[in-house]
Tab-separated table of C-alpha atoms and ligand atoms in Angstrom:
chain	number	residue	atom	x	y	z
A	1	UNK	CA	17.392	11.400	-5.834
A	2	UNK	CA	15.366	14.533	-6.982
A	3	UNK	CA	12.193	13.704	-9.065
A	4	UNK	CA	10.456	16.119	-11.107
A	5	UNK	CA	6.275	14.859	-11.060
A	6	UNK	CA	4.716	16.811	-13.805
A	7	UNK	CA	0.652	17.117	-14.509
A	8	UNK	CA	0.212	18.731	-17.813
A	9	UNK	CA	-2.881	20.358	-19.572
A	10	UNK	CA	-2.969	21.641	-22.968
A	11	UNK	CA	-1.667	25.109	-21.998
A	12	UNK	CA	-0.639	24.390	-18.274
A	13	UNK	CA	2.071	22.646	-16.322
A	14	UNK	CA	2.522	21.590	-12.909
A	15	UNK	CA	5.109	20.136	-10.920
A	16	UNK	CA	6.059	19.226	-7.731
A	17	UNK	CA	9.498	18.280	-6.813
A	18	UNK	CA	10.117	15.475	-4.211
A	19	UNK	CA	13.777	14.057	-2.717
A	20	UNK	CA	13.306	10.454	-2.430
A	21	UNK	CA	15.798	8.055	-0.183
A	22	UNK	CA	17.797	5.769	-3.331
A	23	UNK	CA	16.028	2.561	-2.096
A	24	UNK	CA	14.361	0.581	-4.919
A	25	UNK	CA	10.786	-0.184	-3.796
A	26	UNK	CA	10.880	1.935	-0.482
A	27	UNK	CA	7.499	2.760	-0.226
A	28	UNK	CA	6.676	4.405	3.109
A	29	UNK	CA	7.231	8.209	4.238
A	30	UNK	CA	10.902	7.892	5.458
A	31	UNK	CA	13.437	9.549	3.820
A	32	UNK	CA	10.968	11.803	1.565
A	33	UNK	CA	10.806	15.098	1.160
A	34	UNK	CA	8.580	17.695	-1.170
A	35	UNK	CA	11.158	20.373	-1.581
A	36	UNK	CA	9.166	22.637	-3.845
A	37	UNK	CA	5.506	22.714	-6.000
A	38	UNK	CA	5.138	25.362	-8.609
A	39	UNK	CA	3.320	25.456	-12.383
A	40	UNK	CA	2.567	27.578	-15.396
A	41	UNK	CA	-0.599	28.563	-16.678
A	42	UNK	CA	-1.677	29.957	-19.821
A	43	UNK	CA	1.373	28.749	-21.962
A	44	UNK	CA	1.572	29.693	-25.559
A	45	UNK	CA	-0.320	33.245	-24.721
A	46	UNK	CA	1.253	36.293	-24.073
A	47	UNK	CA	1.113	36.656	-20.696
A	48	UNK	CA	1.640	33.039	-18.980
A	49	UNK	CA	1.754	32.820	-15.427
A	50	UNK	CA	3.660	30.513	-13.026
A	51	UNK	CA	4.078	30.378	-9.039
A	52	UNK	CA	6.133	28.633	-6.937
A	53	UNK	CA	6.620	27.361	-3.517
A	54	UNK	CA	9.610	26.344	-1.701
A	55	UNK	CA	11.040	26.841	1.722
A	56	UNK	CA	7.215	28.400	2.815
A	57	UNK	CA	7.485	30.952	0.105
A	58	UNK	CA	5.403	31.472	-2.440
A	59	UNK	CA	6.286	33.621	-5.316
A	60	UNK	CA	4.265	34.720	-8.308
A	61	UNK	CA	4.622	36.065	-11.864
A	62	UNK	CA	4.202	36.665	-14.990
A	63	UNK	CA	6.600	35.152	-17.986
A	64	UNK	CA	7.144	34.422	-21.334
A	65	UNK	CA	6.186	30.694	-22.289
A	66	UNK	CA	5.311	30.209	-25.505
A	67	UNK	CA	5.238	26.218	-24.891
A	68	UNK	CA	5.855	23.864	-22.374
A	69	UNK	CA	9.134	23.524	-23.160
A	70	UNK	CA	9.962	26.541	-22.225
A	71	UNK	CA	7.378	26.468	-19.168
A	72	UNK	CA	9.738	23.434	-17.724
A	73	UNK	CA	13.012	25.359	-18.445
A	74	UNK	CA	11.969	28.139	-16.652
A	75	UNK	CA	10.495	26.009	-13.461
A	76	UNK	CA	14.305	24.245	-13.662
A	77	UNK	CA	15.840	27.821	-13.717
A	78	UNK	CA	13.484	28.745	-10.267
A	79	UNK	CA	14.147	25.677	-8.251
A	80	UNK	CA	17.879	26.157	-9.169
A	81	UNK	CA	17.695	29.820	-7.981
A	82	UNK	CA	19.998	29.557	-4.522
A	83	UNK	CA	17.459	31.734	-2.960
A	84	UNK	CA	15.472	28.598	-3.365
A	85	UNK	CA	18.139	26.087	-3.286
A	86	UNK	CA	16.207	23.011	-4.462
A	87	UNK	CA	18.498	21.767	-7.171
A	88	UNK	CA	21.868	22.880	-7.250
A	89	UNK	CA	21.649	22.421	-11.324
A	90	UNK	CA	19.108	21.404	-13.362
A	91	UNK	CA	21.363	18.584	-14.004
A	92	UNK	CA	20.974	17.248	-10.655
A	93	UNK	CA	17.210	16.331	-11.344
A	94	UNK	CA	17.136	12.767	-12.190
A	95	UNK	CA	14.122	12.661	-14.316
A	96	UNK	CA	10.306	13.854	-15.007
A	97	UNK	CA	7.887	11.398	-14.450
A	98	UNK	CA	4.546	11.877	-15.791
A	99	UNK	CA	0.910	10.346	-14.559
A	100	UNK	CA	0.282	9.038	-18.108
A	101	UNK	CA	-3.133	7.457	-18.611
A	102	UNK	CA	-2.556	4.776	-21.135
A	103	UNK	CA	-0.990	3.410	-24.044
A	104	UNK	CA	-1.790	0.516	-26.436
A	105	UNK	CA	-0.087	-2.686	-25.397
A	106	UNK	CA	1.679	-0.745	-22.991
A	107	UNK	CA	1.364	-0.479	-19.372
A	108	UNK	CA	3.384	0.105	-16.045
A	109	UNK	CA	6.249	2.156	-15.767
A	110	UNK	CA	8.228	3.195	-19.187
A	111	UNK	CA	10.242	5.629	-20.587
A	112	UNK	CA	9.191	8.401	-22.391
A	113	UNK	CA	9.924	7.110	-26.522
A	114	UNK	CA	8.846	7.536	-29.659
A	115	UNK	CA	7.255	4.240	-29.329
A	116	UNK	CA	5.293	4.938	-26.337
A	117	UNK	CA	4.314	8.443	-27.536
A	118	UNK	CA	2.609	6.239	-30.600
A	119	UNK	CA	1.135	3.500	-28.638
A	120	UNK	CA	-0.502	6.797	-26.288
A	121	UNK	CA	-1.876	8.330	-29.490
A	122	UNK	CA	-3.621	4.931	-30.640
A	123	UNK	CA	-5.759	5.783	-27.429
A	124	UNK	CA	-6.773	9.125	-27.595
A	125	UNK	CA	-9.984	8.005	-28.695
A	126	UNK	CA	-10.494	6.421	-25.064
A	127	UNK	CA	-8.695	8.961	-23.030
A	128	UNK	CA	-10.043	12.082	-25.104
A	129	UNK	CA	-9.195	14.244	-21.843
A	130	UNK	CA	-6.048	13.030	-21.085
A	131	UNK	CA	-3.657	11.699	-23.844
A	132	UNK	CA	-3.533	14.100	-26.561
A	133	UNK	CA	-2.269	17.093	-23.922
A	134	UNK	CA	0.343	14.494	-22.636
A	135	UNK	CA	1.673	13.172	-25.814
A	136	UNK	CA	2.117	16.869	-27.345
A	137	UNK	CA	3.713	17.906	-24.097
A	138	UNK	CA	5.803	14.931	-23.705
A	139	UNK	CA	7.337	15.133	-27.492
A	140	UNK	CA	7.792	18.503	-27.441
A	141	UNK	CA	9.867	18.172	-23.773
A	142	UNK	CA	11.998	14.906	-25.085
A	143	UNK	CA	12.962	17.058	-28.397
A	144	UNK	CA	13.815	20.410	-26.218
A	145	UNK	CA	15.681	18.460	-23.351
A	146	UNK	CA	16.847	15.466	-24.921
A	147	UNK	CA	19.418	15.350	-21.471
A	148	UNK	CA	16.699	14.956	-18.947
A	149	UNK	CA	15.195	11.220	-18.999
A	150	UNK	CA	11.472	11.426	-18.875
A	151	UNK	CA	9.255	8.483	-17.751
A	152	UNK	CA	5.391	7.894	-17.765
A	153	UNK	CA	3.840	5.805	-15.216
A	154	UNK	CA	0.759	4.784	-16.596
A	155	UNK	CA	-2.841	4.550	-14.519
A	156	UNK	CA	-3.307	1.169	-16.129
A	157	UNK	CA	0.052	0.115	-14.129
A	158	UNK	CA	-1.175	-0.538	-10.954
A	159	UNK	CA	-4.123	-2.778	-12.407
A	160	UNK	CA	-2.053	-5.191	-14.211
A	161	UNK	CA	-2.508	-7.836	-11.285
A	162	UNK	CA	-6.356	-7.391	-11.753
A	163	UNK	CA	-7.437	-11.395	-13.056
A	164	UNK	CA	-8.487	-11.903	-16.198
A	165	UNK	CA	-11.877	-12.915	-14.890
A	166	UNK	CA	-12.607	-9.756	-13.802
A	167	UNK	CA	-10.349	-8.259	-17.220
A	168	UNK	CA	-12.010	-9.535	-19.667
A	169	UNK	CA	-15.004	-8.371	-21.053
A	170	UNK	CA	-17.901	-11.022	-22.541
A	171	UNK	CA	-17.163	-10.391	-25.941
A	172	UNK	CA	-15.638	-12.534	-29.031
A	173	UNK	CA	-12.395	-13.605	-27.137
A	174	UNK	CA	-10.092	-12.010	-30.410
A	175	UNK	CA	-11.616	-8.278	-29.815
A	176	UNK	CA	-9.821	-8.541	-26.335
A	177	UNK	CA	-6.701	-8.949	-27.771
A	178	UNK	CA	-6.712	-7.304	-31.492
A	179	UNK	CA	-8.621	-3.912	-29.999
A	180	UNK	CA	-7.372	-4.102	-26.763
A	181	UNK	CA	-11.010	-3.876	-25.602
A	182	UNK	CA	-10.082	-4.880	-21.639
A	183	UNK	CA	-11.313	-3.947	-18.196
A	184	UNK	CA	-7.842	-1.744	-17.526
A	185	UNK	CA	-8.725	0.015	-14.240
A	186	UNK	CA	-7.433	3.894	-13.861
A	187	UNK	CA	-6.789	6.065	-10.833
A	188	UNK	CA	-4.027	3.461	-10.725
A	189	UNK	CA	-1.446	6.300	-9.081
A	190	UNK	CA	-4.133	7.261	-6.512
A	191	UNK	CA	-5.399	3.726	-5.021
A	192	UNK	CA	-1.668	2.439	-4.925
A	193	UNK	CA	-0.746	5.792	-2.865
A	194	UNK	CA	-4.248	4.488	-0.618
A	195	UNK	CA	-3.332	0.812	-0.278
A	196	UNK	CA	0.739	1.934	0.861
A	197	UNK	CA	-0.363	4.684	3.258
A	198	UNK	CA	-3.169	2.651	4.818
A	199	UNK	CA	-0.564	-0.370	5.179
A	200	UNK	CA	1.679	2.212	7.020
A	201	UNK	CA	-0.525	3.399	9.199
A	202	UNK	CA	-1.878	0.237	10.707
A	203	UNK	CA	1.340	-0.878	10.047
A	204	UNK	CA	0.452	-4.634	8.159
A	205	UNK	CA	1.333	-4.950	4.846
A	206	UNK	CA	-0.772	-7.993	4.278
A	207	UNK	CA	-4.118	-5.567	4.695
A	208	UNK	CA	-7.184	-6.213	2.419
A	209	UNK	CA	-8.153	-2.372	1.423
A	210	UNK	CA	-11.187	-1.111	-0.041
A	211	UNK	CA	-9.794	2.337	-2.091
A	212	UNK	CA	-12.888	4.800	-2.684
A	213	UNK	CA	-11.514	7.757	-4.584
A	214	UNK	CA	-14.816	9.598	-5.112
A	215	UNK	CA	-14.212	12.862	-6.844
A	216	UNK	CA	-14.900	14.522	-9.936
A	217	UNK	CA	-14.130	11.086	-11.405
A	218	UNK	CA	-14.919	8.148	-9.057
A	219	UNK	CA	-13.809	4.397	-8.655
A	220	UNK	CA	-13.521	1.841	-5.945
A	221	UNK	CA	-10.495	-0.309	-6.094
A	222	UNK	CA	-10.049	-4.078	-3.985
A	223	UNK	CA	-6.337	-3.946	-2.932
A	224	UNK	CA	-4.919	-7.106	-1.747
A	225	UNK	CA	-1.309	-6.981	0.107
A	226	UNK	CA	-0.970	-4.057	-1.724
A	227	UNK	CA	-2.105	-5.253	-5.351
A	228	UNK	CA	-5.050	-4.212	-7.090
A	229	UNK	CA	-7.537	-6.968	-7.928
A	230	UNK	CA	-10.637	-5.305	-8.867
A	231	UNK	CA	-11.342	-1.361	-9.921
A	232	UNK	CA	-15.139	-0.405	-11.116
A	233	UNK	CA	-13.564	1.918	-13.770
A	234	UNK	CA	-13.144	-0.845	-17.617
A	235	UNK	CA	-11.693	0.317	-20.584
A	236	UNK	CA	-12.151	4.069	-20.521
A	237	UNK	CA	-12.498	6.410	-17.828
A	238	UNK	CA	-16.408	6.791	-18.704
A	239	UNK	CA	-17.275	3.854	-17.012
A	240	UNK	CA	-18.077	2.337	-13.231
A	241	UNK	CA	-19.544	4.487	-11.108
A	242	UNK	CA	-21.307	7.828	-12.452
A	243	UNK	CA	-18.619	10.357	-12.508
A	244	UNK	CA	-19.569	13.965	-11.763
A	245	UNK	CA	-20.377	14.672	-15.864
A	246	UNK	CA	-19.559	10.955	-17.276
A	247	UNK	CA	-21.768	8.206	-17.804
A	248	UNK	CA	-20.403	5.516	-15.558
A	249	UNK	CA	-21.865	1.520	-16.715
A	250	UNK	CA	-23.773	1.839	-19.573
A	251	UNK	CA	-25.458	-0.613	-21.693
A	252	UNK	CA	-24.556	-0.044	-25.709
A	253	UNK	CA	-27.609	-1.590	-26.799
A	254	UNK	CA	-29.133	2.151	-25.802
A	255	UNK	CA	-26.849	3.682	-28.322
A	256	UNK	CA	-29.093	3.114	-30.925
A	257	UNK	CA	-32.240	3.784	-29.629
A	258	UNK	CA	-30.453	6.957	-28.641
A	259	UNK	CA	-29.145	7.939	-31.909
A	260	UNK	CA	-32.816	7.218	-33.427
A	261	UNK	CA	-34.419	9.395	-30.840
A	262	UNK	CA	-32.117	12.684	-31.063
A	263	UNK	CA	-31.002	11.942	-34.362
A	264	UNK	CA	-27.422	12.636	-33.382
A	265	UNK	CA	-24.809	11.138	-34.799
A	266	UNK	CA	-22.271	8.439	-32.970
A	267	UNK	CA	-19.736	11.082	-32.099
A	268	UNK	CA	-22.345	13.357	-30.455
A	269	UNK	CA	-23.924	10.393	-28.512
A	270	UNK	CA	-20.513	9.681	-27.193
A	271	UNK	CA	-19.923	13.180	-26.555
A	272	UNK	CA	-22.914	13.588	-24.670
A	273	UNK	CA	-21.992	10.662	-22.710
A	274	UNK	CA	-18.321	12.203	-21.724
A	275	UNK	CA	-19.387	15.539	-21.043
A	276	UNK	CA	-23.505	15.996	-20.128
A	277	UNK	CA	-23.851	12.889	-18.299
A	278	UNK	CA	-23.408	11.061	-15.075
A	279	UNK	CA	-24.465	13.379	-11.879
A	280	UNK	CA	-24.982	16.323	-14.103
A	281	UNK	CA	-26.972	14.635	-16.585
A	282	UNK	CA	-29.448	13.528	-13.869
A	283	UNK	CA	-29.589	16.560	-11.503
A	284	UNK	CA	-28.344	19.184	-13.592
A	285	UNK	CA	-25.657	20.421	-11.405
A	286	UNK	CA	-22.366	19.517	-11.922
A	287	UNK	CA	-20.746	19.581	-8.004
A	288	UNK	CA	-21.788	17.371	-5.554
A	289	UNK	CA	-21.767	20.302	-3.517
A	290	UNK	CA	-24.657	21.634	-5.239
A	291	UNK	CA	-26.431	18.640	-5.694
A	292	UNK	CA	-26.117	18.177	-2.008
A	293	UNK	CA	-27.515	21.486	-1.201
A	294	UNK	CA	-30.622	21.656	-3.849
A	295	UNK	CA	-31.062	17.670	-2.382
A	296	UNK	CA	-31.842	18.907	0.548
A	297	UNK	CA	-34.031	21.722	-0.668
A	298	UNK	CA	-35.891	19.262	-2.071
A	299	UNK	CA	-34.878	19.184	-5.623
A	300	UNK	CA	-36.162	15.928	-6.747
A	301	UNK	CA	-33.652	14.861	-9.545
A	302	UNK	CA	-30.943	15.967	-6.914
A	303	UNK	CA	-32.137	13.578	-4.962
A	304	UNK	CA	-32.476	10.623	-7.326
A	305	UNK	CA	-28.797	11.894	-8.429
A	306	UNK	CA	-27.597	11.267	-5.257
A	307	UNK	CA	-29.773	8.012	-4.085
A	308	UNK	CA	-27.744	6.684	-7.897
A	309	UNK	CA	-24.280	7.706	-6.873
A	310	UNK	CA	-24.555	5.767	-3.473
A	311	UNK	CA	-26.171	3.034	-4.881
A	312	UNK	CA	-23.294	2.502	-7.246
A	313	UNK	CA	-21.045	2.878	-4.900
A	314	UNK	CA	-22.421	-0.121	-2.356
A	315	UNK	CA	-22.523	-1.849	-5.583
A	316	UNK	CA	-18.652	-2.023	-6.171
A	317	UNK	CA	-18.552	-1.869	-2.675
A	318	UNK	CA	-20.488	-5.057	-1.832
A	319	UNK	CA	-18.640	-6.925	-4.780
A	320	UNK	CA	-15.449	-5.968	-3.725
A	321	UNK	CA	-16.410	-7.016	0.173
A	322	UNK	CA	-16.529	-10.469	-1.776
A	323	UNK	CA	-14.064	-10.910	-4.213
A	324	UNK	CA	-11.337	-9.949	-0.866
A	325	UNK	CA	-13.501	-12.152	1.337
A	326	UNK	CA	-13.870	-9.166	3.501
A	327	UNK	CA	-11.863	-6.134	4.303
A	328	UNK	CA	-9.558	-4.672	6.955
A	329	UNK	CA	-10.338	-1.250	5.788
A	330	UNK	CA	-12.266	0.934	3.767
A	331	UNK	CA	-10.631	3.944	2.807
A	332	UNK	CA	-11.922	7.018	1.338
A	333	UNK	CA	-10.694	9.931	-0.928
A	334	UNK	CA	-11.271	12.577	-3.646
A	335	UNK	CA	-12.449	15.970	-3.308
A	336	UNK	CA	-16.223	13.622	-2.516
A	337	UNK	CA	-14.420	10.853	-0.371
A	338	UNK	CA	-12.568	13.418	2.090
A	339	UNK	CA	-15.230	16.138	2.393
A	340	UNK	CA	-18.755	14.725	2.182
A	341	UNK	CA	-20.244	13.344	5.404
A	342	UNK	CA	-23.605	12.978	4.114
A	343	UNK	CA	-21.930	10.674	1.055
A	344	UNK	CA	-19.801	8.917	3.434
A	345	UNK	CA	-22.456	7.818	6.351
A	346	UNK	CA	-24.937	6.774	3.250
A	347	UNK	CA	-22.480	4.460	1.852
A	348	UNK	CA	-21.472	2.816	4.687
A	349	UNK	CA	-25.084	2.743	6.185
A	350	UNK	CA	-26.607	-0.794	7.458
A	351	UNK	CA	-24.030	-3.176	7.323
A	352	UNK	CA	-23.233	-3.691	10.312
A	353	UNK	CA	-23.704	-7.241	9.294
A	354	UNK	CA	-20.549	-6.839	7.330
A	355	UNK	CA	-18.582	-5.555	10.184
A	356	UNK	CA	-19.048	-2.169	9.010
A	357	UNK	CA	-20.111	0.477	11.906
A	358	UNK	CA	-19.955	4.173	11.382
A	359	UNK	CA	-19.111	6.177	14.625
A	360	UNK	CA	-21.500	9.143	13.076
A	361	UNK	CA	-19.420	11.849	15.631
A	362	UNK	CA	-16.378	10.554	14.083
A	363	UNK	CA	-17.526	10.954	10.734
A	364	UNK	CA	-18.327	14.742	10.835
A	365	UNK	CA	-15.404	15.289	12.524
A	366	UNK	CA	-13.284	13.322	10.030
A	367	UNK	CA	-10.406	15.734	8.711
A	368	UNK	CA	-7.095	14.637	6.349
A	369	UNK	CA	-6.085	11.239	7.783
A	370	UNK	CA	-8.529	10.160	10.379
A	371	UNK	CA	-10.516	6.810	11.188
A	372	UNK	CA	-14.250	7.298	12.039
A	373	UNK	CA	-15.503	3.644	12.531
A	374	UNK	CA	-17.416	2.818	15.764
A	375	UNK	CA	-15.883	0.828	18.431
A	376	UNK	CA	-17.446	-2.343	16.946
A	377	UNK	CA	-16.710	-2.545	13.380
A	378	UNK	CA	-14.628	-4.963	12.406
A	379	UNK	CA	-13.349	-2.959	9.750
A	380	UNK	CA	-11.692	-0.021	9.880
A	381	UNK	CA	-12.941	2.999	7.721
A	382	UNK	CA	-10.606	6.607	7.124
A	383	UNK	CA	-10.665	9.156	5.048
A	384	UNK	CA	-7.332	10.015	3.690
A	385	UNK	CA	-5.926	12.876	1.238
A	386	UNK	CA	-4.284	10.843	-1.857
A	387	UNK	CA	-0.992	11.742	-3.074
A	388	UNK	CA	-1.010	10.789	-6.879
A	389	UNK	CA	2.437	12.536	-7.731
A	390	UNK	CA	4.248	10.926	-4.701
A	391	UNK	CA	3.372	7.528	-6.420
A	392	UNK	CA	4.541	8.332	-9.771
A	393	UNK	CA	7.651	9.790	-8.015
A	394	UNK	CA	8.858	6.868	-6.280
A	395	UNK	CA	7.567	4.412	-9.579
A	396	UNK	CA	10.151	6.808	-11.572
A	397	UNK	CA	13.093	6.436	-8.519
A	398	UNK	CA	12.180	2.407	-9.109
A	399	UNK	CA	12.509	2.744	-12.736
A	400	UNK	CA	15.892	4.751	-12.942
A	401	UNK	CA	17.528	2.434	-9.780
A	402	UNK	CA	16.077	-1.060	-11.736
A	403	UNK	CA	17.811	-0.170	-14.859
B	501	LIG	P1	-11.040	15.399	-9.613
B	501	LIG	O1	-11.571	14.013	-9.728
B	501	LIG	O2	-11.426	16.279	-10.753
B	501	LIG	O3	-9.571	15.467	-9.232
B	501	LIG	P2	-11.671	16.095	-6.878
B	501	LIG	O4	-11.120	14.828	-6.310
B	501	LIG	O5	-11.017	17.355	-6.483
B	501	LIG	O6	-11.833	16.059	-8.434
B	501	LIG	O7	-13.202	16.148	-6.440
B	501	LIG	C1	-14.070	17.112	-6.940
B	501	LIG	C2	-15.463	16.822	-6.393
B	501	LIG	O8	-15.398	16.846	-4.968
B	501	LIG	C3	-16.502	17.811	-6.840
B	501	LIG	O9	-17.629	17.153	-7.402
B	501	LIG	C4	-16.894	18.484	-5.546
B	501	LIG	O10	-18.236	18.732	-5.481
B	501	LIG	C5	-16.580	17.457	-4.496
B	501	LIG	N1	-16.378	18.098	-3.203
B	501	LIG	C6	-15.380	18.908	-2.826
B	501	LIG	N2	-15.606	19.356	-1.563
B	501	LIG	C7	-16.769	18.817	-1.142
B	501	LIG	C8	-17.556	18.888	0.049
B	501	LIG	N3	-17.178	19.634	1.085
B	501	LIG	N4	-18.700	18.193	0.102
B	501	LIG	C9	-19.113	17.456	-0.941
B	501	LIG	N5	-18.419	17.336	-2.093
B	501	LIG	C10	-17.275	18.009	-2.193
């Protein structure tokens, strides 16, 4: 079955294009391929560009696309191209799935209808980033190409088997329900992808896996037998652990005093929160690269940025140590998770009483997939690339075989 995985912005589109094996719920690498990756920028201006890659080849130019629409209808027409052969039609693909981020009273693995569109658009209030791109996008594709079934697998999905004692915030019990004010987790697509791979590769699917996707958005995420039962990020992505220019855990009752202080309005508070916050708001730089490199020329709020982003991390960390009663394996990703050492060694630092060694060597030399505990540790700790769009792939082959 071929799978279309699209990631849309407001004026791009990207795609990759994966062969899965027609198994419902197969959910190692057997039987997959990724026959082709391609996109479209700038859509809607005059010159839009779009690449592809197939067969080792990559090809660039520069086309018409006044919308995404037409963005998708010309990917179709490349992959279909026989110099490419990767669909013989663009009938033969069975469907688009999308990495939705969430939709009121809706969750999992859908297809694309006017209902869900709705229920996204009652949230774009929480998902500012994310869900007003998708839902235009996602109309404008189901009116334009009606014939090719389009499915959203929401981030939200993989979190459903979180408890509601961990769900459920301390407020009147009726807001939960009649605001949908939850704890719903996100970087669903990207911790499932962590907990299947790592129960792959030590080949046990009864593992207890600690996911640490730290990137320009960060969350840890308890995975138990290969369900989510804890993630640090609640009802919006804003919260958990400071993201690279988002707020992370917050206490309201500084809204006010806030508000009072700049004299900014609500809105702008929020704003500030979303956009000037986390590790920029403290160190001023927005990379961790950066911050990692004034740290260590001494830049004092560097520092402190980066002593905060640790601590947050052992935070979820040590809670989610608990609430598995222990792990097999801590796993990390994200552009932070894969390619800082320094973050890496200072999270796992001193605790060893946990059964939680770093083999320091190991760690530097840590590339892709790769362990880099110490002989001793009880648990095992990687770093790992995620694959977000091979997860909403094979949720959309599930979908289409379960139905
Ligand atoms: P996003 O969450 O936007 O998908 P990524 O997962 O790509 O982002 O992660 C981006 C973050 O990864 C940036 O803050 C960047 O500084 C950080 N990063 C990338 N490479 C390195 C590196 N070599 N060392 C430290 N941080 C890195």
């Amino acid at each position: 079955m071929k799978i279309l995985v699209a990631n849309l912005g407001s004026t791009s589109f990207k795609y990759k294009l994966y062969e899965l094996a027609d198994l419902l719920g197969h959910a190692t690498s057997t039987g997959e391929r990724m026959l082709a990756k391609g996109g479209v920028e700038r859509i809607g201006s005059d010159s839009s560009k779009a690449f592809v890659e197939a067969n080792g080849l990559r090809e660039e130019m520069v086309i018409e696309a006044p919308d995404h629409a037409a963005a998708v209808n010309l990917c179709l027409a490349q992959l279909a191209d026989p110099k490419r052969g990767c669909l013989e039609n663009s009938s033969e693909l069975a469907a688009i799935g999308f990495k939705a981020v969430m939709a009121r009273g809706i969750s999992g693995v859908r297809k694309v209808t006017d209902q869900l569109l709705r229920a996204m658009e009652d949230c774009n209030e929480i998902a500012p980033a994310h869900n007003p791109p998708y839902v235009a996008a996602m109309r404008l594709l189901s009116q334009k190409l009606p014939e090719i079934p389009l499915v959203a697998a929401f981030e939200t999905g993989f979190h459903q088997t979180i408890p509601d004692s961990r769900k459920i915030y301390a407020i009147p019990l009726a807001w939960s329900e009649s605001y949908c004010v939850k704890r719903w987790g996100f970087h669903g697509a990207s911790h499932r992808y962590i907990g299947q791979r790592t129960a792959e590769i030590l080949n046990r699917p009864d593992l207890k896996v600690i996911s640490c996707h730290l990137g320009g958005s960060s969350s840890l995420c308890a995975i138990s037998g290969g369900q989510s039962i804890a993630n640090s990020l609640g009802m919006s992505p804003q919260s958990g652990i400071p993201h690279n220019n988002r707020v992370g855990d917050f206490d309201p009752f500084a809204l006010p005093v806030i508000m009072r202080g700049t004299g900014k309005t609500l809105e702008q508070v929020l704003a500030d929160l979303a956009t000037r916050s986390g590790l920029f708001g403290i160190s001023g730089h927005n990379d961790l690269r950066d911050i990692e490199t004034a740290a260590a020329n001494g830049e004092s709020r560097a520092i402190l940025a980066l002593e905060i982003f640790i601590e947050a991390v052992r935070h979820y960390l040590g809670s989610y140590l608990v609430a598995l009663g222990g792990a097999d394996a801590i796993v990390f990703t994200g552009g932070i998770g894969e390619n800082s050492v320094l973050m890496r060694e200072a999270i796992c630092a001193n605790l060893a009483f946990f059964g939680i060694s770093v083999d320091p060597k190991a760690n530097i030399a840590a590339k892709g997939e790769a362990s880099f505990h110490a002989p001793e540790s009880k648990v095992q700790l990687w770093t790992m690339p995620t694959n977000e769009e091979l997860m909403v792939a094979r949720q959309t082959r599930d979908l289409l075989l379960a139905n």
